[in-house]
Short mmCIF file of C-alpha atoms and ligand atoms in Angstrom, two decimals:
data_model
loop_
_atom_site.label_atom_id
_atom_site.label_comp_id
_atom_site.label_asym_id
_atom_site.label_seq_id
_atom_site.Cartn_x
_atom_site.Cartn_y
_atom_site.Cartn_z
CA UNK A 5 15.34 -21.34 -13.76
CA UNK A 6 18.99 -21.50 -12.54
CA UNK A 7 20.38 -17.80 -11.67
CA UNK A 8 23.84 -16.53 -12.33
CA UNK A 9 26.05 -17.40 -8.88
CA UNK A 10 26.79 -13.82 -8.98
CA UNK A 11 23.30 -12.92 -8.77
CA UNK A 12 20.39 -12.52 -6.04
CA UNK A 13 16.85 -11.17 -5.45
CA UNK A 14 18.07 -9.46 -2.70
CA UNK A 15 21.21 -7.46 -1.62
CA UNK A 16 21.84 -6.60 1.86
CA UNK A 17 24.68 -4.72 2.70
CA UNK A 18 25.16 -4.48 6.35
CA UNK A 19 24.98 -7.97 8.01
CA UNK A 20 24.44 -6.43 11.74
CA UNK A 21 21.05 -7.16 13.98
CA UNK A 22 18.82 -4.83 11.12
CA UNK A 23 20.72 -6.41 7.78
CA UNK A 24 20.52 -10.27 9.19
CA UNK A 25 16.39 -9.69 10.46
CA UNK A 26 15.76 -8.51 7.05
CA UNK A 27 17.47 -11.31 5.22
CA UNK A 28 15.75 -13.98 7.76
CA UNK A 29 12.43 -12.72 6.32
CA UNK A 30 12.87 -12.20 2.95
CA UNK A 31 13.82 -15.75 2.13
CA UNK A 32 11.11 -17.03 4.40
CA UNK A 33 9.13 -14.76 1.86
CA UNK A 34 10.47 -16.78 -0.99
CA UNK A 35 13.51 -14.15 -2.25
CA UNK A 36 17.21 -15.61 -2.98
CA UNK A 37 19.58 -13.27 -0.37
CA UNK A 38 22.91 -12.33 -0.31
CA UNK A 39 23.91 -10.60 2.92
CA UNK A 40 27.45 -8.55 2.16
CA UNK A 41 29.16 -7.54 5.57
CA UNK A 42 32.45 -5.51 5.88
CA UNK A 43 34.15 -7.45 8.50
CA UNK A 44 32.42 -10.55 10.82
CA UNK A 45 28.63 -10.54 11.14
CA UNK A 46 27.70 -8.42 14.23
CA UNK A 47 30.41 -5.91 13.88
CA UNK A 48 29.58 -2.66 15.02
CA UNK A 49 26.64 -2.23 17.15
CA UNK A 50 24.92 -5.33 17.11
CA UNK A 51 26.75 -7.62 19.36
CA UNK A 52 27.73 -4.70 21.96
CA UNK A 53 24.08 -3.55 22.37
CA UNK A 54 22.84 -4.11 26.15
CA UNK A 55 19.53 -5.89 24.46
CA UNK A 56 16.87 -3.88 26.46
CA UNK A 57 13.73 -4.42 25.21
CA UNK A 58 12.00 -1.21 26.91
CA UNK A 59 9.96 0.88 24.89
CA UNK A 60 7.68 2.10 28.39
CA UNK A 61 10.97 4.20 29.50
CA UNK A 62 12.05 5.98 26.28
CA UNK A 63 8.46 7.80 25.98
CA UNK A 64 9.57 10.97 27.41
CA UNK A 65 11.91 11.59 24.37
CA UNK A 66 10.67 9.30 21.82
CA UNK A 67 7.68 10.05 19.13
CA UNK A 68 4.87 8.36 20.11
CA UNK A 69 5.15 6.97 16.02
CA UNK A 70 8.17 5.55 17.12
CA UNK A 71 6.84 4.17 20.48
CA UNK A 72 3.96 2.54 18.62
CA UNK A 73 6.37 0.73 16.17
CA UNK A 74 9.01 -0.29 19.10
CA UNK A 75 6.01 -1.71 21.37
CA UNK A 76 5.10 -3.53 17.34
CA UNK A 77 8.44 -5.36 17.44
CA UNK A 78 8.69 -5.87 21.44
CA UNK A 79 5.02 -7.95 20.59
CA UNK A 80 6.91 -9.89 18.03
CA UNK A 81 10.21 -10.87 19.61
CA UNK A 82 8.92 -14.23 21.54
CA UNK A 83 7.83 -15.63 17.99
CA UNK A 84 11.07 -13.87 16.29
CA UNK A 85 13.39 -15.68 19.01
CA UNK A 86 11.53 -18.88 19.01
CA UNK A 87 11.74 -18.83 15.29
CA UNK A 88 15.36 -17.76 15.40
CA UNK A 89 16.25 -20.70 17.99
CA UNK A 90 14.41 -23.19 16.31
CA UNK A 91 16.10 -22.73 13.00
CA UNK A 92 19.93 -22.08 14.26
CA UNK A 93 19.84 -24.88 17.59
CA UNK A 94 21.18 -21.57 19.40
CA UNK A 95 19.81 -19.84 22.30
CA UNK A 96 19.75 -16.16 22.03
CA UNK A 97 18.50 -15.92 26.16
CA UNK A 98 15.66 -13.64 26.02
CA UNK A 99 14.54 -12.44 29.68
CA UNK A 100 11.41 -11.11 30.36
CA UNK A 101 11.51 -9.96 33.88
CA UNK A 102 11.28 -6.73 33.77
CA UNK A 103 12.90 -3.23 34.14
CA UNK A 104 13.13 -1.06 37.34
CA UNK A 105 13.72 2.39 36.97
CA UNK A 106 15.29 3.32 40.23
CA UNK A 107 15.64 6.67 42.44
CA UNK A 108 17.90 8.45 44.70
CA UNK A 109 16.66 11.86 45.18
CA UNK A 110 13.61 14.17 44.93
CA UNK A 111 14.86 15.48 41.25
CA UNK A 112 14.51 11.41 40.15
CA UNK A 113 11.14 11.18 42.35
CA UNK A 114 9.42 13.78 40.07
CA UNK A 115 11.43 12.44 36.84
CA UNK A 116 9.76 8.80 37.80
CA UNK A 117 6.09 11.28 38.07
CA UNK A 118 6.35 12.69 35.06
CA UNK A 119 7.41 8.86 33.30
CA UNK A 120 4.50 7.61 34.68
CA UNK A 121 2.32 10.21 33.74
CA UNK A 122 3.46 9.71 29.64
CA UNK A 123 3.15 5.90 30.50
CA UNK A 124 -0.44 6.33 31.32
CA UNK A 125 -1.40 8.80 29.16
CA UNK A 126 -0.57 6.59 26.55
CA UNK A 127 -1.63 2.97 28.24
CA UNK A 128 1.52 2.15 28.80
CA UNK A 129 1.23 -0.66 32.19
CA UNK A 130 3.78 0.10 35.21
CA UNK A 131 3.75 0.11 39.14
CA UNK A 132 4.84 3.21 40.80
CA UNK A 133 7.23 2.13 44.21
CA UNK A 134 8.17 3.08 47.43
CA UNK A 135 11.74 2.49 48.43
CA UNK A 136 11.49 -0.23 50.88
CA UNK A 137 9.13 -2.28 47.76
CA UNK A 138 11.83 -1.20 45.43
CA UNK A 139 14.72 -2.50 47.65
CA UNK A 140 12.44 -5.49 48.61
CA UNK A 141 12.50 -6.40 44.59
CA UNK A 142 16.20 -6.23 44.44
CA UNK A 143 17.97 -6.81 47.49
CA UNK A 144 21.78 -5.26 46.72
CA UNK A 145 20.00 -1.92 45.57
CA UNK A 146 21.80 0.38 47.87
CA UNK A 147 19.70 1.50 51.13
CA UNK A 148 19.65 5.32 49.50
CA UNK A 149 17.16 3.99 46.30
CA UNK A 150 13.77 5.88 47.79
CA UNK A 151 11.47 4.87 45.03
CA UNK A 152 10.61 2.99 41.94
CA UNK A 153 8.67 2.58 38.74
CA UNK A 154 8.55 -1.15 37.68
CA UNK A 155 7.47 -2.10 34.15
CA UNK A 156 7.35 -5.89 34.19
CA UNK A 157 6.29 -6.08 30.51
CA UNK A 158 9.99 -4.81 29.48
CA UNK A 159 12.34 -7.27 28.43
CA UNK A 160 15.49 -8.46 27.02
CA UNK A 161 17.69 -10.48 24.33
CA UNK A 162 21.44 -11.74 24.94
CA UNK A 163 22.59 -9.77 21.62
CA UNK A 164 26.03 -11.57 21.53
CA UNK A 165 23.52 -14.95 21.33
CA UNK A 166 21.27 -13.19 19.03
CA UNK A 167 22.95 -12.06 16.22
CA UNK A 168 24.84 -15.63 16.38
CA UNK A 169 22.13 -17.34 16.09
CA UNK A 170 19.96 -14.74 13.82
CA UNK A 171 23.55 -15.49 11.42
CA UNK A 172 23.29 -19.00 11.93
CA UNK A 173 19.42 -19.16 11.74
CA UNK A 174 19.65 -16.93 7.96
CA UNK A 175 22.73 -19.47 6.41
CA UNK A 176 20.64 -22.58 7.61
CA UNK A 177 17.47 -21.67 5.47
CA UNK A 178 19.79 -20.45 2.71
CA UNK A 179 21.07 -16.81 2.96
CA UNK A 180 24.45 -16.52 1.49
CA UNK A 181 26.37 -14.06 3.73
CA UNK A 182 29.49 -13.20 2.50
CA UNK A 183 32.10 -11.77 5.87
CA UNK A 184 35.06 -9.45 5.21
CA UNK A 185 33.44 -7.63 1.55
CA UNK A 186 33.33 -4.55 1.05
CA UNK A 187 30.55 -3.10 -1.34
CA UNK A 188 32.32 -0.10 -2.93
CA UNK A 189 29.57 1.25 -5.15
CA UNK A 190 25.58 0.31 -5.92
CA UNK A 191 24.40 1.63 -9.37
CA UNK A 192 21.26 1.02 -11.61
CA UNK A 193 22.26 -0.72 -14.67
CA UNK A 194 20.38 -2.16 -17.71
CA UNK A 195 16.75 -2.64 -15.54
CA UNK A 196 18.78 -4.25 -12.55
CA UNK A 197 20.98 -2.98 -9.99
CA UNK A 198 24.94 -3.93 -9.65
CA UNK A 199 27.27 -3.92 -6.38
CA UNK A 200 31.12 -3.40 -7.03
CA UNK A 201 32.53 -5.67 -3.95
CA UNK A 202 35.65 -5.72 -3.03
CA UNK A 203 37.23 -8.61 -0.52
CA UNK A 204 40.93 -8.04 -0.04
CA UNK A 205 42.72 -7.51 -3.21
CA UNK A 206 39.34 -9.44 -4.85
CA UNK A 207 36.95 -7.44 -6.60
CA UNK A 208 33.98 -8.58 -8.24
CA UNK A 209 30.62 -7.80 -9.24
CA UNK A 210 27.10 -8.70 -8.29
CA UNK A 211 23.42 -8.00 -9.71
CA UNK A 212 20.35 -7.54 -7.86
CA UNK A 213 16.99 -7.13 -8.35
CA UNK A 214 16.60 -5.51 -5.12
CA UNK A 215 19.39 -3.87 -2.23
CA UNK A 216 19.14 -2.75 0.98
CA UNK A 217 21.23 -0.31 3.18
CA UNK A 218 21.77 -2.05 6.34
CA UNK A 219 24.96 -1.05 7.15
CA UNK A 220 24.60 1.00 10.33
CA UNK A 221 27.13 3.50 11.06
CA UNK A 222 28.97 2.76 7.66
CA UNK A 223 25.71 3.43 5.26
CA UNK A 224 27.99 6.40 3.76
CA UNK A 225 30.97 5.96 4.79
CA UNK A 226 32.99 4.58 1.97
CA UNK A 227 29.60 3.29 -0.04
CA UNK A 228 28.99 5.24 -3.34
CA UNK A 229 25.44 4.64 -4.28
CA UNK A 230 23.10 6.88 -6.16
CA UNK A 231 21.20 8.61 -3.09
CA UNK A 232 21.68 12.02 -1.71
CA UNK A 233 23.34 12.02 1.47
CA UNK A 234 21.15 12.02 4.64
CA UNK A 235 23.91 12.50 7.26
CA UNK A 236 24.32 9.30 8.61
CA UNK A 237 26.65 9.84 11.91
CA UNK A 238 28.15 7.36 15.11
CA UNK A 239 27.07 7.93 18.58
CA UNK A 240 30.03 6.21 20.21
CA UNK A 241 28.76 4.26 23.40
CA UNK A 242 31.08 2.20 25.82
CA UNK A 243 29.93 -0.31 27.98
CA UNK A 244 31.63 -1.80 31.32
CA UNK A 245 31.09 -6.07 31.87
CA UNK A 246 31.56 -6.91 35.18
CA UNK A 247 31.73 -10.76 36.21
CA UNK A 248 30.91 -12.17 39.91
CA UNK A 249 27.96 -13.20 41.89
CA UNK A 250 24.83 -12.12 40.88
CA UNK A 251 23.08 -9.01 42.26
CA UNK A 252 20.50 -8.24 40.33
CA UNK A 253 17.55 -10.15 38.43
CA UNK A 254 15.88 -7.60 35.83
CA UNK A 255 17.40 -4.35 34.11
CA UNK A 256 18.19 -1.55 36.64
CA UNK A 257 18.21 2.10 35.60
CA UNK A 258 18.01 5.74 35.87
CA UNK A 259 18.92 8.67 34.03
CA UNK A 260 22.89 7.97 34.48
CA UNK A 261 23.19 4.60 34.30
CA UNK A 262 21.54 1.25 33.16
CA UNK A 263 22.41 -2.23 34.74
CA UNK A 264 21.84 -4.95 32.80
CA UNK A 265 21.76 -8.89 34.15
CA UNK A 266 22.99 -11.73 31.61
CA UNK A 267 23.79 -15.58 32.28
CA UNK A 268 26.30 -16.06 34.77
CA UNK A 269 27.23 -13.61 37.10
CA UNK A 270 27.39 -10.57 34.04
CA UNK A 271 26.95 -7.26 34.64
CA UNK A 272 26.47 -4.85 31.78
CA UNK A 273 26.65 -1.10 32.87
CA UNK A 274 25.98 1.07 29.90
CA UNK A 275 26.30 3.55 28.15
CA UNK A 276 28.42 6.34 27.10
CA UNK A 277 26.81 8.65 24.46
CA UNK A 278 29.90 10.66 22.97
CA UNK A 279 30.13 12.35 19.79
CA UNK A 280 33.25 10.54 18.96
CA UNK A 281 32.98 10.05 15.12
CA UNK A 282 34.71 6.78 14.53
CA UNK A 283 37.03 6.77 17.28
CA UNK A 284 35.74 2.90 19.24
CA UNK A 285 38.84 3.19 21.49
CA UNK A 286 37.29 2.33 25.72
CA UNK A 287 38.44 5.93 27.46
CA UNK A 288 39.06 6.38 31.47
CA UNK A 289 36.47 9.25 31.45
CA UNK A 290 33.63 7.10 30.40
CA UNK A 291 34.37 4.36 32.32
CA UNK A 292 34.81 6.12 34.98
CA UNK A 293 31.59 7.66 34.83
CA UNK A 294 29.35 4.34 34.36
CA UNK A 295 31.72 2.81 37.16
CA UNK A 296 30.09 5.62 39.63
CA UNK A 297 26.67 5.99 38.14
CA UNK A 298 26.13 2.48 39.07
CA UNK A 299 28.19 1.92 42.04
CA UNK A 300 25.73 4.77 43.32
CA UNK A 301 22.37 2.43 42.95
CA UNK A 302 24.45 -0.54 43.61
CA UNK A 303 27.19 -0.63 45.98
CA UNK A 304 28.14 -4.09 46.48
CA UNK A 305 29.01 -4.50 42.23
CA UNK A 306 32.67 -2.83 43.91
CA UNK A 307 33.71 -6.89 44.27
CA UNK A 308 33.24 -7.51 40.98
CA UNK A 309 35.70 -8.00 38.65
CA UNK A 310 35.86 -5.79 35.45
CA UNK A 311 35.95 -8.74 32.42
CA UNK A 312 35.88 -6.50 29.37
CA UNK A 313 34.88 -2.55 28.26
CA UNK A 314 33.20 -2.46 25.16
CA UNK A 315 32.41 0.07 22.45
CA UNK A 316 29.53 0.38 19.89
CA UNK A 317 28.97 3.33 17.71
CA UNK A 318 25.10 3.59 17.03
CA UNK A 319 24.12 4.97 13.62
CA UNK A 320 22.11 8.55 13.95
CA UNK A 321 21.15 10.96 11.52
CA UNK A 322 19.65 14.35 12.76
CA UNK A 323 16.18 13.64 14.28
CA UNK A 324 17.49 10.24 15.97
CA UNK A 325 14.70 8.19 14.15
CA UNK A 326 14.96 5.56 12.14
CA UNK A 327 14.71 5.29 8.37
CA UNK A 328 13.11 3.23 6.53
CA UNK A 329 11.87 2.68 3.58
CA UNK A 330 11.96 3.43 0.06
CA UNK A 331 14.44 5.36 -1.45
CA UNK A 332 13.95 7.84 -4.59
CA UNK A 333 16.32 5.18 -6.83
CA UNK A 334 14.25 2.67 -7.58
CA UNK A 335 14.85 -1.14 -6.28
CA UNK A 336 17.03 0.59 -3.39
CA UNK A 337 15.49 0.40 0.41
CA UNK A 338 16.53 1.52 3.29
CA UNK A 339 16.95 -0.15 6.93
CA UNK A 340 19.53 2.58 9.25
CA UNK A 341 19.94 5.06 11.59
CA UNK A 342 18.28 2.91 14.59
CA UNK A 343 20.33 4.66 16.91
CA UNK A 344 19.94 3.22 20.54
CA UNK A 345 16.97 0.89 19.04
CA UNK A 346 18.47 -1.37 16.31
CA UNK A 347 17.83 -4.44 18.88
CA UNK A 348 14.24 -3.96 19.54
CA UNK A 349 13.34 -2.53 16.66
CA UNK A 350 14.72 -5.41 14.39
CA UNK A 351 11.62 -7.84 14.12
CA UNK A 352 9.17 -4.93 13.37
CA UNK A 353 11.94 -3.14 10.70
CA UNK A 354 12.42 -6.95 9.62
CA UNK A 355 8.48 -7.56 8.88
CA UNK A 356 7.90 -4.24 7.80
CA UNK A 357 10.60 -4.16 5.28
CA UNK A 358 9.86 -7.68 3.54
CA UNK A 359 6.10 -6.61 3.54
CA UNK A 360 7.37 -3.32 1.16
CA UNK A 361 9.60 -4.70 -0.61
CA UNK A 362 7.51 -8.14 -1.43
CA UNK A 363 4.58 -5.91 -2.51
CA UNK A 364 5.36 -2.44 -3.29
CA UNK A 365 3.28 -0.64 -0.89
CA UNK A 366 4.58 1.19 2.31
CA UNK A 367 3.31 -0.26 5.17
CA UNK A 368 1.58 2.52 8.05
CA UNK A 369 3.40 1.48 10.85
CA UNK A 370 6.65 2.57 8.67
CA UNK A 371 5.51 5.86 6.65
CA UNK A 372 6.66 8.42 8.97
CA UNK A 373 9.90 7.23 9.21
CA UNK A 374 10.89 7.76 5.45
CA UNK A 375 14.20 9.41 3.63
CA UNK A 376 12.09 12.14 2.27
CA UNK A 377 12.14 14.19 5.38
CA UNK A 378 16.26 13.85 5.89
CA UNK A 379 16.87 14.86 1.71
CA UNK A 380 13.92 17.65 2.62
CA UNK A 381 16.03 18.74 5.64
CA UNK A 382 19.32 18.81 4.01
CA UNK A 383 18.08 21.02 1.10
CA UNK A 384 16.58 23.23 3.45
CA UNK A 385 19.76 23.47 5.27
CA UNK A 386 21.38 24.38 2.10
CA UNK A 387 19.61 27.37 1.30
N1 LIG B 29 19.86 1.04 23.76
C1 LIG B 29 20.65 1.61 24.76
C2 LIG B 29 21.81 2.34 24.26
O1 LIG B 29 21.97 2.56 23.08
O2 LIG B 29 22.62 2.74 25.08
#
């Protein structure tokens, strides 16, 4: 049957990390995809994400629902990239060796106890360290580093390859992604659902069976649609790159600072978490702050030279989970608020969404991470 151009099984709005996953899998699922992105593919958190794959060091302040479903997706991103690479011809340089949480005084000694302890309460693999084995593992840690915890199943994805190629990958197996549209409103009409878009004085109109909210920070900002509002917010978060010989060979951390290794002599040092609203403007504060943090753990990064400061704004809403899902307008799903885990969490949200929205049913792994509890909130809140 030959569709309408301006039509689709599937609307995405939002064509960052979450909004590109989803797409990849729907059409490999056998659904026609339109992927509507307000500016270049990537914009917004996507591409300035440090890629850290690390589920094992967020336990102490992450649900263990939301563990469960980020160790999910960190199982599935060797097939995901493989799959990715294979259909785009681009690399998107996953790492896998490791992260090494790093210490400089007692207060981070007993922080590192009570990490491990979650770790292994929950069967989470790592290897407690001395400093001289932690220093041994890394060479240009500075001499004051007196321990370590090591989790060598962590890992990590290039995200300025991955969303690339994840863009590349959806267009070559037949997503249409339309750059620089805005979608101004999403309504039910007449048993299918229309998008108003709007690209530069061009507006036009398309129908879908299905849409999803993928848009990140931007899910209600400027997008009229027929849901209550769940208070979608940024989390600004700046990022130093430093270029020069390479010190390190896995993801460094602590509770200040993480150090992240790419290709070629890059240093990522991340990341600011300022309440900031939309404001992406690099400040002297912030990277002034990351600057010591990590010049603290690693001294000899002084020599490097600063190639670029970078600013993401991760989408939140008030419990800092993700939601997903469902929404109570039928046809219209949910993929947002990832908030520092859109990169990992992408091939489990991406699998988990096509499964619901190719049959119906909400998968487990997904359920407690619905809109219901954000609407129930905000009523609550408003007497
Ligand atoms: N995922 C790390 C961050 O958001 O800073």
């Amino acid at each position: 049957m030959s569709r309408d151009p301006r039509s689709t099984d599937v609307a995405i709005v939002g064509g960052g990390v979450i909004g590109l996953s989803c797409a990849f899998e729907l059409v490999r699922r056998g659904r026609s995809v339109t992927v509507l992105e307000r500016a270049e593919v990537g914009y917004g958190a996507s591409t300035v994400a440090a890629g850290m794959l690390t589920p094992s060091f967020e336990v102490e302040t992450t649900p263990p629902s939301l563990v469960e479903l980020q160790l999910d997706s960190l199982r599935r991103y060797p097939v995901f990239v493989s799959e990715i690479e294979a259909a785009s011809g681009l690399s998107c340089e996953y790492r896998d060796e490791g992260t090494l949480w790093v210490s400089r005084h007692r207060d981070d000694e007993l922080e590192l106890d009570h990490i491990r302890k979650i770790q292994e309460d929950r069967g989470l693999p790592a290897r407690r360290l001395t400093g001289r084995e932690t220093r041994q593992i890394e060479p240009y840690l500075s001499p004051r580093i007196i321990g370590g915890l090591l989790v060598e199943t962590d890992h990590q994805v290039n995200s300025r390859k991955l969303v690339p190629a994840l863009a590349a990958a959806c267009r070559s197996i037949g997503v249409e992604l339309l750059e620089h549209t805005d979608v101004n409103t999403v309504e039910r009409s007449g048993g299918r659902i229309e998008l108003t878009l709007q690209s530069g004085d061009a507006q036009s109109t398309l129908c879908a069976d299905q849409v999803l909210l993928a848009a990140g920070v931007w899910l209600e900002e400027g997008l009229v649609t027929p849901l209550p509002r769940i208070g979608m917010r940024p989390i600004k978060g700046q990022i130093v790159h430093l270029k020069g010989q390479p010190l390190v060979n896995r993801v460094l951390r602590n509770s200040d600072v993480y150090i992240v290794p790419r290709a070629g002599g890059e240093l990522l040092l991340g990341a600011t978490e300022e309440e900031q609203g939309f404001d992406m403007q690099p400040t002297a504060g912030g990277t002034l702050d990351l600057l010591r943090y990590a010049f603290e753990i690693l001294p000899g990064l002084y020599d490097l030279y600063v190639s670029e400061i970078d600013v993401g704004l991760r989408p939140a809403v008030s419990d800092h989970q993700p939601v997903l899902g469902p929404t109570n307008s039928e046809g219209i799903f949910i993929a947002g608020g990832h908030y520092r885990g859109g990169v990992i969490l992408a091939p489990a949200t991406a699998h988990w969404m096509a499964e619901l929205m190719t049959t119906g049913g909400v998968p487990e792994a997904i359920s407690p991470f619905g809109i219901d509890r954000l609407i129930a909130r905000q009523q609550e809140a408003a007497g």
